[in-house]
Backbone as JSON, one array per atom type, in Angstrom:
{
  "sequence": "LGCNSAFARDAGLSAAEGIVGRTDLDLPWKAQADLYRGKDLTVMQSGTPTLDFEEPLTTAGGQVIWRSASKVPLRGPDRQFIGVLGIYSDITERKRQEEQTRQLLAENETILNNARVGIAYLRQRKIVSCNRRLEEIFKYGPGELIGESSERLYDTRETFDRIGITAYEAVAKGESYSTEVKLRHKNG",
  "N": [[143.91, 107.37, 98.06], [143.09, 110.82, 97.64], [143.09, 114.31, 98.5], [141.86, 117.66, 99.16], [143.15, 120.58, 100.91], [141.17, 121.64, 102.62], [139.48, 119.47, 103.16], [141.29, 117.79, 104.53], [141.8, 119.46, 106.73], [139.2, 119.62, 107.95], [139.0, 116.99, 108.7], [140.83, 116.9, 110.67], [143.5, 116.57, 110.09], [146.86, 117.39, 109.27], [148.38, 119.06, 106.45], [150.85, 117.96, 106.02], [150.61, 115.4, 107.06], [148.94, 114.13, 105.25], [147.01, 112.07, 102.93], [147.35, 110.76, 100.63], [147.79, 107.83, 98.84], [147.01, 106.21, 100.91], [144.52, 104.09, 102.46], [141.01, 104.13, 103.39], [140.95, 102.57, 105.64], [143.35, 103.07, 106.87], [143.14, 105.46, 108.1], [141.8, 108.02, 110.38], [139.01, 107.73, 110.22], [138.39, 105.04, 110.0], [136.36, 103.5, 111.17], [134.13, 104.19, 109.75], [134.71, 103.24, 107.26], [133.54, 101.09, 105.76], [131.03, 102.16, 105.16], [131.72, 104.39, 103.54], [133.09, 103.11, 101.42], [131.04, 101.52, 100.44], [129.29, 103.44, 99.34], [130.99, 104.46, 97.38], [131.31, 102.18, 95.78], [128.69, 101.8, 94.86], [128.42, 104.06, 93.21], [130.45, 103.52, 91.37], [129.58, 101.08, 90.21], [127.07, 101.71, 89.17], [127.53, 103.96, 87.67], [126.35, 106.32, 88.12], [125.89, 109.47, 89.66], [125.82, 109.99, 93.24], [124.11, 112.09, 95.15], [124.2, 114.77, 97.54], [124.0, 113.62, 100.3], [124.1, 112.69, 103.78], [126.72, 112.03, 106.11], [128.69, 110.55, 108.75], [131.96, 111.47, 110.05], [134.94, 110.49, 111.46], [137.32, 112.35, 113.13], [140.9, 113.07, 113.28], [141.32, 113.63, 115.92], [139.49, 112.05, 117.16], [136.89, 112.94, 117.34], [133.51, 112.9, 116.22], [132.28, 114.22, 113.35], [129.84, 115.74, 111.14], [129.08, 115.55, 107.7], [128.0, 116.84, 104.56], [127.7, 115.14, 101.55], [128.62, 114.42, 98.17], [129.01, 112.2, 95.5], [130.59, 111.45, 92.49], [131.06, 109.65, 89.42], [134.28, 109.29, 87.92], [135.66, 109.53, 84.72], [137.99, 108.52, 82.26], [139.69, 109.79, 79.24], [139.01, 107.85, 77.42], [136.5, 107.12, 78.2], [136.46, 105.21, 80.14], [135.98, 104.04, 83.45], [137.67, 105.67, 86.04], [137.77, 106.45, 88.68], [136.34, 107.91, 91.71], [134.9, 110.97, 92.45], [134.66, 112.86, 95.28], [132.71, 115.26, 96.98], [132.58, 117.42, 99.66], [131.07, 118.97, 102.54], [131.23, 120.49, 105.72], [128.76, 119.9, 108.04], [128.3, 119.86, 110.68], [127.57, 121.74, 112.71], [125.0, 122.5, 111.89], [123.69, 120.0, 112.17], [123.93, 119.69, 114.93], [122.31, 121.79, 115.81], [119.86, 120.95, 114.73], [119.44, 118.64, 116.26], [119.25, 119.77, 118.81], [116.91, 121.27, 118.44], [115.09, 119.15, 117.99], [115.16, 117.98, 120.55], [114.14, 120.07, 122.12], [111.55, 120.28, 121.04], [110.56, 117.76, 121.75], [110.62, 117.98, 124.54], [108.79, 120.08, 124.86], [106.47, 118.87, 123.85], [106.16, 116.86, 125.76], [105.62, 118.39, 128.04], [103.22, 119.68, 127.25], [101.54, 117.44, 126.85], [101.32, 116.42, 129.37], [100.17, 118.3, 130.88], [97.68, 119.55, 133.11], [95.7, 121.09, 132.23], [93.75, 122.22, 129.42], [95.27, 123.03, 126.37], [95.64, 125.05, 123.54], [97.0, 125.95, 120.38], [96.56, 128.66, 118.29], [96.05, 129.93, 114.99], [95.08, 132.58, 113.22], [92.6, 132.13, 114.34], [92.14, 129.46, 113.96], [92.61, 126.1, 114.98], [95.77, 125.06, 115.4], [97.39, 123.29, 116.78], [96.91, 121.18, 119.64], [96.8, 120.06, 123.04], [96.35, 116.74, 124.41], [94.73, 116.83, 126.66], [92.98, 119.03, 126.27], [91.41, 118.03, 124.2], [90.2, 115.91, 125.56], [88.73, 117.29, 127.54], [86.78, 118.58, 125.98], [85.65, 116.43, 124.76], [86.62, 115.34, 122.32], [88.21, 113.32, 119.8], [91.64, 112.17, 119.38], [93.47, 114.54, 117.58], [91.25, 115.49, 116.25], [90.39, 118.14, 116.4], [92.27, 119.65, 115.09], [93.01, 122.05, 112.67], [90.46, 123.01, 112.66], [88.09, 125.7, 113.12], [88.28, 127.77, 115.97], [85.85, 128.58, 116.79], [84.16, 126.47, 117.02], [84.29, 125.64, 119.65], [83.0, 127.53, 121.18], [80.02, 128.74, 122.86], [78.23, 130.4, 121.53], [78.0, 132.31, 118.46], [78.21, 135.01, 118.91], [79.67, 135.16, 121.31], [82.1, 134.09, 120.46], [82.84, 136.05, 118.53], [83.05, 138.35, 120.2], [85.1, 137.62, 122.03], [87.16, 137.28, 120.22], [87.6, 139.91, 119.32], [88.28, 141.38, 121.72], [90.35, 139.81, 122.85], [92.32, 139.67, 120.82], [92.92, 142.37, 120.49], [94.22, 142.93, 122.92], [96.4, 141.15, 122.76], [97.69, 142.14, 120.47], [98.72, 144.48, 121.49], [100.66, 143.5, 123.06], [99.9, 142.64, 125.5], [98.62, 140.52, 128.14], [95.75, 138.34, 128.2], [92.8, 137.48, 129.84], [89.88, 135.7, 130.66], [86.58, 134.52, 131.54], [84.46, 132.24, 130.04], [81.54, 130.64, 128.72], [81.75, 127.49, 127.28], [81.55, 124.88, 124.74], [80.95, 121.38, 124.6], [81.77, 118.67, 122.34], [79.41, 117.25, 121.9], [77.51, 119.2, 122.1]],
  "CA": [[143.06, 108.53, 98.31], [143.64, 112.16, 97.49], [142.15, 115.28, 99.04], [142.35, 119.03, 99.23], [143.52, 120.97, 102.27], [139.98, 121.84, 103.45], [139.05, 118.15, 103.61], [142.25, 117.36, 105.55], [141.57, 120.29, 107.92], [137.96, 119.17, 108.59], [139.26, 115.67, 109.28], [141.79, 117.05, 111.76], [144.82, 116.16, 109.61], [147.66, 118.46, 108.69], [148.75, 118.78, 105.07], [152.03, 117.1, 106.06], [150.19, 114.01, 107.32], [148.46, 113.66, 103.97], [146.29, 110.81, 102.83], [147.64, 110.18, 99.33], [148.36, 106.49, 98.9], [146.48, 105.48, 102.06], [143.13, 103.71, 102.3], [140.15, 104.55, 104.49], [141.28, 101.75, 106.81], [144.58, 103.62, 107.46], [142.89, 106.84, 108.54], [140.98, 108.12, 111.59], [137.62, 107.36, 109.98], [138.29, 103.62, 109.63], [135.08, 102.96, 111.63], [133.14, 104.47, 108.71], [135.27, 102.81, 105.97], [132.58, 100.29, 104.99], [130.0, 103.08, 104.68], [132.27, 105.16, 102.42], [133.39, 102.19, 100.31], [129.75, 101.11, 99.87], [128.82, 104.54, 98.48], [131.88, 104.49, 96.21], [130.99, 101.02, 94.95], [127.41, 102.08, 94.19], [128.69, 105.02, 92.13], [131.26, 102.84, 90.35], [128.8, 100.06, 89.51], [125.94, 102.31, 88.45], [127.97, 105.06, 86.81], [125.44, 107.42, 88.4], [126.26, 110.21, 90.87], [125.01, 109.96, 94.46], [124.21, 113.51, 95.51], [123.65, 115.43, 98.73], [123.65, 112.75, 101.41], [124.81, 113.02, 105.01], [127.47, 110.92, 106.68], [129.61, 110.93, 109.83], [133.4, 111.34, 109.8], [135.74, 110.56, 112.69], [138.52, 113.16, 112.9], [142.14, 112.57, 113.87], [141.18, 113.8, 117.37], [138.48, 111.12, 117.67], [135.57, 113.57, 117.34], [132.69, 112.59, 115.05], [131.63, 115.38, 112.74], [128.91, 115.37, 110.07], [129.33, 116.24, 106.45], [127.14, 116.61, 103.4], [128.6, 114.6, 100.54], [128.16, 114.01, 96.84], [130.04, 111.42, 94.82], [130.33, 111.3, 91.06], [132.07, 108.81, 88.76], [135.27, 109.95, 87.06], [135.99, 108.72, 83.55], [139.13, 108.98, 81.48], [139.39, 110.2, 77.86], [138.41, 106.72, 76.7], [135.23, 106.88, 78.89], [136.61, 104.15, 81.13], [135.89, 104.49, 84.84], [139.01, 105.77, 86.67], [137.69, 106.79, 90.1], [135.17, 108.59, 92.25], [135.16, 112.3, 92.98], [133.8, 113.18, 96.41], [132.63, 116.67, 97.34], [132.11, 117.39, 101.05], [131.04, 120.2, 103.34], [131.0, 120.21, 107.14], [127.42, 120.32, 108.47], [128.22, 119.47, 112.09], [126.83, 122.74, 113.48], [123.59, 122.36, 111.52], [123.19, 118.77, 112.78], [123.81, 119.97, 116.36], [121.13, 122.63, 115.97], [118.7, 120.11, 114.47], [119.24, 117.77, 117.43], [118.78, 120.64, 119.89], [115.52, 121.56, 118.13], [114.33, 117.92, 118.26], [115.05, 117.82, 122.0], [113.21, 121.1, 122.62], [110.2, 119.9, 120.63], [110.16, 116.62, 122.57], [110.32, 118.5, 125.88], [107.56, 120.86, 124.74], [105.38, 117.91, 123.71], [105.98, 116.21, 127.06], [104.95, 119.36, 128.93], [101.84, 119.84, 126.8], [100.75, 116.23, 127.01], [101.16, 116.1, 130.79], [99.51, 119.43, 131.57], [96.34, 119.24, 133.65], [94.77, 122.02, 131.6], [93.71, 122.14, 127.97], [96.07, 124.07, 125.71], [95.54, 125.06, 122.07], [97.7, 126.99, 119.64], [95.68, 129.12, 117.23], [96.56, 130.83, 113.97], [93.89, 133.16, 112.58], [91.46, 131.53, 115.03], [92.04, 128.03, 113.65], [93.43, 125.31, 115.9], [96.95, 124.52, 114.73], [97.72, 122.11, 117.58], [96.37, 121.22, 121.0], [97.2, 118.88, 123.81], [95.32, 115.71, 124.57], [93.81, 117.24, 127.73], [91.94, 119.88, 125.68], [90.5, 117.13, 123.48], [89.43, 115.18, 126.57], [87.78, 118.21, 128.16], [85.68, 118.86, 125.06], [85.15, 115.14, 124.26], [87.04, 115.1, 120.95], [89.24, 112.31, 119.62], [92.98, 112.69, 119.07], [93.64, 115.22, 116.31], [89.97, 115.86, 115.64], [90.21, 119.6, 116.39], [93.32, 120.29, 114.3], [92.52, 122.66, 111.44], [89.1, 123.53, 112.85], [87.94, 127.03, 113.7], [88.05, 127.72, 117.42], [84.43, 128.87, 117.0], [83.53, 125.2, 117.36], [84.31, 125.46, 121.1], [82.21, 128.57, 121.85], [78.59, 128.44, 122.95], [77.49, 131.18, 120.52], [78.81, 133.09, 117.52], [78.44, 136.31, 119.54], [80.78, 135.0, 122.26], [83.27, 133.9, 119.61], [83.21, 137.36, 117.97], [83.45, 139.25, 121.29], [86.41, 137.19, 122.53], [88.12, 137.57, 119.16], [87.92, 141.35, 119.32], [88.97, 141.81, 122.95], [91.6, 139.07, 123.05], [93.31, 140.05, 119.82], [93.35, 143.74, 120.8], [95.2, 142.84, 124.01], [97.6, 140.47, 122.26], [98.35, 143.06, 119.55], [99.43, 145.46, 122.31], [101.66, 142.8, 123.86], [99.33, 142.4, 126.83], [97.98, 139.21, 128.32], [94.29, 138.42, 128.21], [92.18, 136.42, 130.61], [88.45, 135.86, 130.85], [85.83, 133.28, 131.73], [83.32, 132.15, 129.11], [80.87, 129.36, 128.58], [82.17, 126.81, 126.07], [80.65, 123.79, 124.34], [81.49, 120.05, 124.28], [81.47, 118.16, 121.0], [78.01, 116.83, 121.82], [76.63, 120.36, 122.22]],
  "C": [[143.82, 109.82, 98.03], [142.64, 113.13, 98.06], [142.72, 116.67, 98.97], [142.6, 119.4, 100.68], [142.31, 121.19, 103.17], [139.47, 120.51, 103.98], [139.97, 117.66, 104.73], [142.02, 118.15, 106.84], [140.32, 119.83, 108.67], [138.15, 117.83, 109.27], [140.27, 115.72, 110.41], [143.19, 116.6, 111.37], [145.56, 117.37, 109.09], [148.01, 118.08, 107.26], [149.95, 117.84, 105.02], [151.66, 115.64, 106.29], [149.7, 113.36, 106.05], [147.7, 112.34, 104.02], [146.55, 110.12, 101.5], [148.32, 108.83, 99.52], [147.88, 105.66, 100.08], [145.02, 105.1, 101.78], [142.33, 104.22, 103.49], [140.48, 103.79, 105.77], [142.53, 102.24, 107.53], [144.36, 104.95, 108.15], [141.93, 106.88, 109.73], [139.54, 107.67, 111.41], [137.45, 105.89, 109.58], [136.98, 102.98, 110.09], [133.98, 103.18, 110.59], [133.58, 103.96, 107.33], [134.26, 102.02, 105.14], [131.47, 101.17, 104.41], [130.5, 103.83, 103.44], [132.51, 104.28, 101.2], [132.09, 101.72, 99.65], [129.2, 102.17, 98.93], [129.66, 104.61, 97.21], [131.53, 103.36, 95.24], [129.68, 101.23, 94.19], [127.62, 103.02, 93.01], [129.47, 104.33, 91.01], [130.42, 101.86, 89.54], [127.68, 100.67, 88.66], [126.37, 103.36, 87.44], [127.14, 106.31, 87.02], [125.9, 108.15, 89.67], [125.3, 109.93, 92.04], [125.19, 111.33, 95.08], [123.57, 113.84, 96.84], [123.12, 114.45, 99.78], [124.52, 113.11, 102.61], [125.52, 111.79, 105.54], [128.38, 111.42, 107.79], [131.06, 110.76, 109.38], [134.11, 111.46, 111.14], [137.04, 111.3, 112.37], [139.73, 112.51, 113.56], [142.09, 112.68, 115.39], [140.13, 112.89, 117.99], [137.07, 111.69, 117.73], [134.81, 113.15, 116.08], [132.02, 113.87, 114.59], [130.7, 114.86, 111.65], [129.25, 116.18, 108.84], [128.25, 115.89, 105.43], [128.09, 116.17, 102.29], [127.86, 114.36, 99.24], [129.32, 113.27, 96.21], [129.63, 111.21, 93.38], [131.42, 110.43, 90.44], [133.02, 109.67, 87.92], [135.62, 109.0, 85.92], [137.16, 109.36, 82.82], [138.71, 109.36, 80.07], [138.72, 109.08, 77.05], [137.07, 106.29, 77.29], [135.28, 105.73, 79.87], [136.58, 104.77, 82.53], [137.3, 104.52, 85.45], [138.95, 106.14, 88.14], [136.39, 107.46, 90.47], [135.63, 109.94, 92.79], [134.16, 112.56, 94.1], [133.86, 114.66, 96.73], [131.95, 116.73, 98.7], [132.01, 118.79, 101.63], [130.63, 119.82, 104.77], [129.63, 120.77, 107.54], [127.21, 120.01, 109.95], [127.38, 120.45, 112.9], [125.34, 122.65, 113.16], [122.97, 121.12, 112.16], [123.01, 118.97, 114.29], [122.56, 120.8, 116.63], [119.85, 121.84, 115.71], [118.4, 119.21, 115.67], [118.72, 118.58, 118.61], [117.3, 120.98, 119.67], [114.63, 120.35, 118.4], [114.11, 117.73, 119.75], [114.06, 118.83, 122.58], [111.77, 120.76, 122.26], [109.69, 118.72, 121.46], [109.81, 117.07, 123.99], [109.0, 119.26, 125.87], [106.35, 119.91, 124.65], [105.1, 117.2, 125.03], [105.24, 117.12, 128.02], [103.48, 119.48, 128.54], [100.99, 118.62, 127.1], [100.57, 115.81, 128.47], [100.53, 117.24, 131.58], [98.11, 119.01, 132.01], [95.27, 120.16, 133.07], [94.81, 121.81, 130.09], [94.46, 123.31, 127.36], [95.9, 123.92, 124.2], [96.38, 126.19, 121.52], [96.83, 127.34, 118.45], [96.46, 129.98, 116.24], [95.34, 131.29, 113.18], [92.62, 132.42, 113.03], [91.17, 130.09, 114.59], [93.0, 127.28, 114.57], [94.55, 124.63, 115.11], [97.41, 123.25, 115.45], [97.08, 122.29, 118.96], [96.85, 119.98, 121.73], [96.02, 117.93, 123.98], [94.29, 116.11, 125.63], [92.69, 118.12, 127.19], [90.92, 119.0, 124.95], [89.62, 116.35, 124.46], [88.35, 116.06, 127.19], [86.55, 118.41, 127.28], [85.14, 117.61, 124.35], [85.44, 114.89, 122.77], [88.11, 114.01, 120.93], [90.57, 112.95, 119.28], [93.04, 113.29, 117.66], [92.37, 115.74, 115.66], [89.78, 117.38, 115.53], [91.22, 120.32, 115.47], [92.74, 120.78, 112.97], [91.13, 123.26, 111.55], [89.13, 124.95, 113.4], [87.69, 126.87, 115.2], [86.59, 128.07, 117.76], [83.68, 127.6, 117.44], [83.42, 125.01, 118.89], [83.44, 126.47, 121.86], [80.73, 128.23, 121.84], [77.76, 129.2, 121.91], [78.48, 131.9, 119.61], [79.15, 134.45, 118.13], [79.62, 136.24, 120.52], [82.09, 134.88, 121.5], [83.76, 135.25, 119.07], [83.73, 138.3, 119.05], [84.84, 138.9, 121.8], [87.49, 137.5, 121.49], [88.56, 139.02, 119.16], [88.75, 141.72, 120.54], [90.3, 141.1, 123.15], [92.68, 139.53, 122.07], [93.78, 141.5, 119.99], [94.43, 143.71, 121.86], [96.5, 142.23, 123.5], [98.38, 141.39, 121.32], [99.15, 144.12, 120.28], [100.52, 144.82, 123.16], [101.19, 142.51, 125.27], [98.81, 140.97, 126.92], [96.47, 139.42, 128.39], [93.74, 137.23, 128.97], [90.71, 136.72, 130.79], [87.84, 134.5, 131.18], [84.65, 133.32, 130.78], [82.76, 130.74, 129.13], [81.32, 128.76, 127.24], [81.32, 125.57, 125.86], [81.45, 122.51, 124.06], [81.13, 119.68, 122.86], [79.99, 117.79, 120.85], [77.01, 117.98, 122.02], [76.48, 120.86, 123.62]]
}
């Protein structure tokens, strides 16, 4: 193996420790050696680059980081295969943020789906998402309201227009809005 100083730094190795002449099995990421060797073998056998994939790497300190990788075949002057060139960048922070976002979305979905009230998110008065309770209240099936105009829930067009004007004026000013109106089930 050979590497540049940035790769060694990301892996938690000093330049003095080096990796030249060592195999993946001799280094901190030996747990991922089969994964790396499999990708290398695919590139060697196919002669085709494998681009922009994600993989874990265990550092010298035992921490698992994530990296984006691309591997391309290297050929000598005679076009014979002589190795694989790997290009890596550390994406650990991005992966951490993605996981945090997934957790927040799961928590949000749990809250919405266990609320005792109907909740809908609207964009330009169309239903972007809603919880199951809202669908139950109005007698709609799962997902049936998504993409529909919220007018479908109002008893009259006049009520829909009036609420649109007064509610959006309040929201535009950063105020909250609350009212009581007659609404309509799916069956009318």
